Amino acid sequence: MPIVIYGIKNCDTMKKARAWLDKHGVEYNFHDYKTAGIDKDRLARWSKVAGWEVLLNRAGTTFRKLPDADKASLTEKKAMALMLAQPSMIKRPVLEIGGKLLVGFKPESYAAAIK
């Protein structure tokens, strides 16, 4: 099963995750949200596995720049619409590996997943 890492090319955390994968000789495909977007069904699957609260990058600039009305009283439906409209609001990276889903980058989680 191919390994796919999802994110944005210039994100510092993405650079760390990709460097870690490269250093450990892990072959992967990179899906750039900026150029390829994200499809609704994939995002919905991720939400079921990880939870929309985990997927939504509230610390990012894109989310922080939203009007307060858009940030208030978030529901899964509202958060999913925001992430689909602006995929840079999805926490990075998201790694699909062997049927598992990892959100964010922690070297120890990556090491355990590639065994």
Short mmCIF file of C-alpha atoms in Angstrom, two decimals:
data_model
loop_
_atom_site.label_atom_id
_atom_site.label_comp_id
_atom_site.label_asym_id
_atom_site.label_seq_id
_atom_site.Cartn_x
_atom_site.Cartn_y
_atom_site.Cartn_z
CA MET A 1 0.00 0.00 0.00
CA PRO A 2 1.53 3.34 -1.00
CA ILE A 3 2.38 5.88 1.66
CA VAL A 4 1.00 9.36 1.05
CA ILE A 5 1.85 12.50 2.96
CA TYR A 6 -0.59 15.39 2.64
CA GLY A 7 0.21 19.02 3.32
CA ILE A 8 1.75 22.17 1.94
CA LYS A 9 5.21 22.32 0.43
CA ASN A 10 6.51 25.33 2.36
CA CYS A 11 5.21 24.35 5.81
CA ASP A 12 8.08 23.89 8.30
CA THR A 13 6.46 20.85 9.91
CA MET A 14 5.99 19.30 6.48
CA LYS A 15 9.66 19.87 5.71
CA LYS A 16 10.63 18.09 8.95
CA ALA A 17 8.30 15.17 8.24
CA ARG A 18 9.50 14.76 4.66
CA ALA A 19 13.14 15.02 5.76
CA TRP A 20 12.49 12.30 8.37
CA LEU A 21 10.90 10.02 5.76
CA ASP A 22 13.77 10.65 3.33
CA LYS A 23 16.41 10.00 6.02
CA HIS A 24 14.77 6.68 6.86
CA GLY A 25 14.50 5.61 3.21
CA VAL A 26 10.69 5.62 3.20
CA GLU A 27 9.16 5.93 -0.25
CA TYR A 28 6.08 8.12 -0.32
CA ASN A 29 3.90 10.26 -2.54
CA PHE A 30 3.38 13.91 -1.64
CA HIS A 31 -0.06 15.49 -2.07
CA ASP A 32 0.08 19.28 -1.96
CA TYR A 33 -3.17 20.86 -0.79
CA LYS A 34 -2.26 24.16 -2.45
CA THR A 35 -2.04 22.66 -5.92
CA ALA A 36 -4.27 19.57 -5.73
CA GLY A 37 -6.83 20.47 -3.05
CA ILE A 38 -8.53 17.72 -1.05
CA ASP A 39 -11.64 15.76 -1.89
CA LYS A 40 -14.67 15.75 0.36
CA ASP A 41 -14.82 11.95 0.77
CA ARG A 42 -11.19 11.68 1.89
CA LEU A 43 -11.62 14.51 4.39
CA ALA A 44 -14.78 12.83 5.72
CA ARG A 45 -12.89 9.53 6.17
CA TRP A 46 -10.11 11.32 8.02
CA SER A 47 -12.66 13.03 10.23
CA LYS A 48 -14.19 9.67 11.17
CA VAL A 49 -10.77 8.26 12.07
CA ALA A 50 -9.05 11.23 13.71
CA GLY A 51 -11.91 13.61 14.49
CA TRP A 52 -12.52 16.99 12.89
CA GLU A 53 -11.18 18.73 16.00
CA VAL A 54 -7.77 17.10 15.41
CA LEU A 55 -7.79 17.87 11.68
CA LEU A 56 -8.66 21.55 12.00
CA ASN A 57 -5.51 23.64 12.37
CA ARG A 58 -6.73 26.36 14.71
CA ALA A 59 -3.18 27.62 15.31
CA GLY A 60 -2.57 28.42 11.65
CA THR A 61 -2.66 31.85 10.10
CA THR A 62 -5.52 30.98 7.76
CA PHE A 63 -7.82 30.02 10.64
CA ARG A 64 -6.79 32.94 12.83
CA LYS A 65 -7.58 35.40 10.02
CA LEU A 66 -11.17 34.17 9.74
CA PRO A 67 -13.92 36.47 10.95
CA ASP A 68 -14.97 35.69 14.52
CA ALA A 69 -18.39 34.61 13.25
CA ASP A 70 -16.75 31.82 11.22
CA LYS A 71 -14.69 30.66 14.21
CA ALA A 72 -17.57 30.73 16.68
CA SER A 73 -19.71 27.69 17.49
CA LEU A 74 -17.82 25.34 15.22
CA THR A 75 -19.51 22.10 14.31
CA GLU A 76 -18.16 19.23 12.25
CA LYS A 77 -20.19 20.39 9.24
CA LYS A 78 -18.90 23.96 9.52
CA ALA A 79 -15.29 22.86 10.09
CA MET A 80 -15.41 20.46 7.14
CA ALA A 81 -16.71 23.23 4.88
CA LEU A 82 -13.90 25.54 6.03
CA MET A 83 -11.23 22.88 5.43
CA LEU A 84 -12.60 22.03 1.99
CA ALA A 85 -12.72 25.70 1.01
CA GLN A 86 -9.25 26.41 2.39
CA PRO A 87 -7.22 23.18 2.74
CA SER A 88 -4.40 25.07 4.47
CA MET A 89 -6.69 24.89 7.53
CA ILE A 90 -6.05 21.13 7.71
CA LYS A 91 -3.40 20.27 10.27
CA ARG A 92 -0.18 19.15 8.64
CA PRO A 93 1.08 16.69 7.80
CA VAL A 94 -1.50 13.98 7.38
CA LEU A 95 0.17 10.65 6.66
CA GLU A 96 -1.68 7.64 5.27
CA ILE A 97 0.42 4.55 5.88
CA GLY A 98 -0.64 0.92 5.81
CA GLY A 99 -4.26 1.67 6.61
CA LYS A 100 -3.25 4.01 9.45
CA LEU A 101 -3.68 7.75 9.66
CA LEU A 102 -1.22 10.02 11.45
CA VAL A 103 -2.03 13.70 11.92
CA GLY A 104 0.85 16.01 12.78
CA PHE A 105 4.51 15.02 12.96
CA LYS A 106 6.06 13.12 15.82
CA PRO A 107 9.19 11.13 14.91
CA GLU A 108 8.31 8.35 17.36
CA SER A 109 4.85 7.91 15.79
CA TYR A 110 6.36 7.76 12.32
CA ALA A 111 8.95 5.22 13.49
CA ALA A 112 6.25 2.98 14.99
CA ALA A 113 4.09 3.23 11.87
CA ILE A 114 6.80 2.23 9.37
CA LYS A 115 7.88 -0.93 11.21
#
